[in-house]
Amino acid sequence: MTIVAGGTDAPRNSLDRRRRAAREAGGEQYELRRRELVQAASRLFQDKGYQGTTLKDVADALTIDRVTLYKYFSGKEELLREVTTDCILEISQEIRSIAMNQATSRLKQIG
């Protein structure tokens, strides 16, 4: 799926339509498998680098067929976006936690 002009989340082709249908039908199991694929891709990107990692590597890490991977992601670029998004969210949560701890510590000093 792709965000197209006007902000509409519309499938571009039959594979996008099938991916959307699989996501809707698969629910939680589909999302869990997507998370596993993102985690595997993250490890492989760290170990082999983005350029050195293939979709076959990601599929092999979870013992699935490379073609099955396209049920979850349009390609390596989409996997990289997901890995990057996860990293940003993780860093943001850590920053919030540090800020909250510092604020709590200051309040204890005051009170």
XYZ file of N, CA and C in Angstrom:
333
model
N 0.833 -1.180 0.000
C 0.000 0.000 0.000
C 0.873 1.236 0.000
N 0.359 2.258 -0.570
C 1.106 3.486 -0.691
C 0.200 4.668 -0.419
N 0.762 5.670 0.205
C 0.015 6.914 0.376
C 0.122 7.655 -0.943
N -1.001 7.952 -1.531
C -1.003 8.639 -2.815
C -1.421 10.079 -2.610
N -1.310 10.866 -3.659
C -1.684 12.279 -3.574
C -3.075 12.415 -2.982
N -3.214 13.351 -2.103
C -4.494 13.560 -1.457
C -4.615 12.795 -0.154
N -3.566 12.013 0.208
C -3.548 11.314 1.474
C -4.369 10.036 1.513
N -4.819 9.543 0.377
C -5.632 8.335 0.352
C -4.737 7.112 0.379
N -5.073 6.178 1.234
C -4.333 4.934 1.341
C -4.986 3.937 0.391
N -4.570 3.967 -0.871
C -5.206 3.132 -1.884
C -4.208 2.128 -2.449
N -4.649 0.886 -2.676
C -3.763 -0.100 -3.271
C -3.410 0.293 -4.704
N -2.141 0.100 -5.059
C -1.682 0.459 -6.395
C -1.887 -0.662 -7.397
N -1.840 -1.908 -6.928
C -1.936 -3.029 -7.847
C -2.555 -4.231 -7.142
N -2.626 -5.344 -7.858
C -3.290 -6.517 -7.285
C -2.540 -7.062 -6.075
N -1.219 -6.962 -6.059
C -0.458 -7.423 -4.897
C -0.777 -6.574 -3.675
N -0.900 -5.274 -3.866
C -1.290 -4.389 -2.758
C -2.686 -4.745 -2.248
N -3.594 -5.042 -3.166
C -4.953 -5.436 -2.756
C -4.920 -6.748 -1.974
N -4.117 -7.697 -2.425
C -4.012 -8.976 -1.709
C -3.375 -8.789 -0.343
N -2.377 -7.925 -0.251
C -1.725 -7.652 1.030
C -2.724 -7.029 2.005
N -3.509 -6.086 1.517
C -4.524 -5.446 2.362
C -5.564 -6.478 2.814
N -6.014 -7.337 1.906
C -7.001 -8.365 2.256
C -6.419 -9.333 3.288
N -5.159 -9.715 3.116
C -4.507 -10.629 4.068
C -4.402 -9.972 5.435
N -4.070 -8.697 5.466
C -3.970 -7.967 6.738
C -5.324 -7.917 7.440
N -6.359 -7.617 6.691
C -7.696 -7.535 7.278
C -8.188 -8.897 7.751
N -7.926 -9.943 6.979
C -8.388 -11.288 7.335
C -7.532 -11.915 8.436
N -6.230 -11.601 8.429
C -5.297 -12.234 9.362
C -5.291 -11.651 10.749
N -5.705 -10.416 10.866
C -5.783 -9.771 12.169
C -4.490 -9.833 12.964
N -4.620 -10.283 14.198
C -3.498 -10.295 15.133
C -2.357 -11.202 14.664
N -2.681 -12.356 14.108
C -1.638 -13.284 13.629
C -0.816 -12.639 12.523
N -1.494 -11.933 11.632
C -0.813 -11.241 10.545
C 0.150 -10.204 11.112
N -0.322 -9.422 12.066
C 0.512 -8.385 12.662
C 1.688 -8.971 13.434
N 1.466 -10.089 14.118
C 2.569 -10.749 14.825
C 3.652 -11.205 13.859
N 3.250 -11.784 12.741
C 4.228 -12.238 11.738
C 4.970 -11.047 11.150
N 4.264 -9.954 10.905
C 4.930 -8.730 10.416
C 5.991 -8.266 11.406
N 5.649 -8.280 12.710
C 6.611 -7.868 13.739
C 7.837 -8.778 13.707
N 7.619 -10.081 13.566
C 8.736 -11.024 13.505
C 9.634 -10.732 12.306
N 9.026 -10.406 11.182
C 9.802 -10.083 9.986
C 10.608 -8.801 10.179
N 10.010 -7.805 10.811
C 10.716 -6.547 11.073
C 11.898 -6.797 12.016
N 11.687 -7.595 13.051
C 12.770 -7.898 13.990
C 13.899 -8.668 13.305
N 13.543 -9.623 12.456
C 14.565 -10.379 11.722
C 15.333 -9.454 10.784
N 14.612 -8.585 10.080
C 15.265 -7.636 9.174
C 16.189 -6.709 9.948
N 15.764 -6.257 11.113
C 16.588 -5.374 11.933
C 17.910 -6.042 12.294
N 17.828 -7.285 12.744
C 19.059 -8.019 13.091
C 19.965 -8.186 11.880
N 19.369 -8.548 10.755
C 20.168 -8.752 9.546
C 20.772 -7.452 9.044
N 20.020 -6.355 9.096
C 20.564 -5.058 8.676
C 21.751 -4.684 9.564
N 21.658 -4.995 10.854
C 22.762 -4.704 11.768
C 23.972 -5.586 11.455
N 23.720 -6.866 11.197
C 24.816 -7.814 10.973
C 25.455 -7.689 9.588
N 24.622 -7.548 8.557
C 25.111 -7.595 7.181
C 25.039 -6.256 6.461
N 24.382 -5.281 7.092
C 24.153 -4.003 6.426
C 22.937 -4.096 5.523
N 22.390 -2.933 5.205
C 21.196 -2.901 4.355
C 21.491 -3.484 2.979
N 22.573 -3.028 2.364
C 22.914 -3.497 1.016
C 23.232 -4.991 0.986
N 23.820 -5.494 2.073
C 24.215 -6.895 2.119
C 23.093 -7.855 2.476
N 21.943 -7.324 2.850
C 20.799 -8.144 3.243
C 19.830 -8.273 2.080
N 19.400 -9.488 1.815
C 18.400 -9.724 0.772
C 17.079 -10.123 1.413
N 16.023 -10.022 0.633
C 14.731 -10.488 1.133
C 14.768 -11.987 1.406
N 15.564 -12.714 0.643
C 15.722 -14.148 0.890
C 16.340 -14.370 2.262
N 17.314 -13.550 2.646
C 17.907 -13.650 3.990
C 16.840 -13.481 5.065
N 15.985 -12.484 4.884
C 14.927 -12.212 5.872
C 13.962 -13.393 5.918
N 13.551 -13.868 4.761
C 12.628 -15.010 4.708
C 13.269 -16.245 5.333
N 14.525 -16.502 5.006
C 15.235 -17.671 5.556
C 15.334 -17.602 7.078
N 15.483 -16.404 7.616
C 15.607 -16.249 9.065
C 14.363 -16.755 9.789
N 13.219 -16.721 9.114
C 11.967 -17.189 9.717
C 11.440 -18.448 9.031
N 12.295 -19.053 8.236
C 11.956 -20.269 7.477
C 10.623 -20.152 6.737
N 10.497 -19.057 6.003
C 9.360 -18.904 5.106
C 9.903 -18.693 3.703
N 9.055 -18.846 2.731
C 9.430 -18.618 1.342
C 9.522 -17.117 1.085
N 10.474 -16.727 0.235
C 10.640 -15.307 -0.082
C 9.357 -14.717 -0.655
N 8.649 -15.484 -1.462
C 7.401 -14.995 -2.051
C 6.373 -14.700 -0.956
N 6.363 -15.505 0.101
C 5.445 -15.289 1.221
C 5.713 -13.947 1.879
N 6.963 -13.526 1.889
C 7.317 -12.248 2.495
C 6.548 -11.093 1.850
N 6.272 -11.217 0.558
C 5.534 -10.155 -0.150
C 4.076 -10.069 0.297
N 3.611 -11.056 1.031
C 2.271 -10.985 1.624
C 2.256 -9.933 2.729
N 3.441 -9.646 3.275
C 3.574 -8.738 4.414
C 4.208 -7.398 4.061
N 5.114 -7.388 3.103
C 5.853 -6.171 2.753
C 6.041 -6.074 1.248
N 6.047 -4.856 0.747
C 6.215 -4.648 -0.693
C 7.662 -4.829 -1.128
N 8.595 -4.750 -0.186
C 9.997 -4.919 -0.537
C 10.908 -4.540 0.611
N 12.194 -4.558 0.331
C 13.196 -4.283 1.349
C 13.095 -2.850 1.867
N 12.706 -1.927 0.990
C 12.584 -0.526 1.402
C 11.502 -0.364 2.468
N 10.386 -1.057 2.288
C 9.313 -0.971 3.285
C 9.769 -1.579 4.608
N 10.520 -2.671 4.540
C 11.072 -3.264 5.763
C 11.988 -2.272 6.470
N 12.831 -1.592 5.707
C 13.734 -0.599 6.295
C 12.940 0.523 6.962
N 11.866 0.978 6.320
C 11.030 2.024 6.933
C 10.460 1.546 8.265
N 10.004 0.304 8.319
C 9.455 -0.240 9.562
C 10.524 -0.350 10.643
N 11.711 -0.829 10.262
C 12.821 -0.945 11.219
C 13.177 0.438 11.753
N 13.274 1.405 10.866
C 13.615 2.777 11.257
C 12.545 3.370 12.165
N 11.286 3.173 11.827
C 10.181 3.667 12.652
C 10.258 3.069 14.052
N 10.510 1.762 14.128
C 10.635 1.107 15.439
C 11.759 1.720 16.258
N 12.894 1.979 15.610
C 14.035 2.585 16.314
C 13.680 3.968 16.844
N 13.027 4.756 16.023
C 12.645 6.105 16.434
C 11.676 6.050 17.607
N 10.698 5.158 17.543
C 9.740 5.025 18.643
C 10.428 4.581 19.924
N 11.362 3.653 19.802
C 12.096 3.169 20.969
C 12.911 4.290 21.613
N 13.594 5.072 20.792
C 14.393 6.189 21.294
C 13.484 7.233 21.948
N 12.339 7.513 21.319
C 11.391 8.484 21.880
C 10.892 8.035 23.248
N 10.577 6.758 23.387
C 10.114 6.236 24.670
C 11.214 6.341 25.724
N 12.437 6.075 25.333
C 13.555 6.173 26.270
C 13.760 7.621 26.717
N 13.653 8.552 25.789
C 13.788 9.974 26.122
C 12.687 10.399 27.091
N 11.443 9.959 26.827
C 10.332 10.281 27.736
C 10.577 9.721 29.123
N 11.079 8.501 29.180
C 11.349 7.862 30.461
C 12.420 8.622 31.237
N 13.468 9.022 30.556
C 14.538 9.792 31.196
C 13.985 11.128 31.701
N 13.196 11.790 30.858
C 12.621 13.081 31.251
C 11.713 12.931 32.464
N 10.902 11.879 32.479
C 10.003 11.650 33.624
C 10.804 11.366 34.892
N 11.859 10.571 34.783
C 12.708 10.278 35.948
C 13.372 11.542 36.477
N 13.841 12.399 35.574
C 14.461 13.646 36.004
C 13.438 14.553 36.674
N 12.225 14.614 36.091
C 11.182 15.457 36.684
C 10.796 14.944 38.062
N 10.673 13.634 38.194
C 10.327 13.032 39.490
C 11.417 13.309 40.499
N 12.660 13.220 40.081
C 13.778 13.470 40.953
C 13.782 14.931 41.423
N 13.506 15.849 40.538
C 13.453 17.273 40.889
C 12.319 17.542 41.880
N 11.160 16.915 41.620
C 10.029 17.117 42.539
C 10.347 16.605 43.932
N 11.066 15.514 44.016
C 11.458 14.968 45.325
C 12.408 15.932 46.039
N 13.299 16.568 45.268
C 14.223 17.526 45.851
C 13.483 18.740 46.393
N 12.464 19.176 45.662
C 11.682 20.340 46.064
C 10.833 20.024 47.281
N 10.200 18.847 47.232
C 9.226 18.526 48.276
C 9.837 17.727 49.322
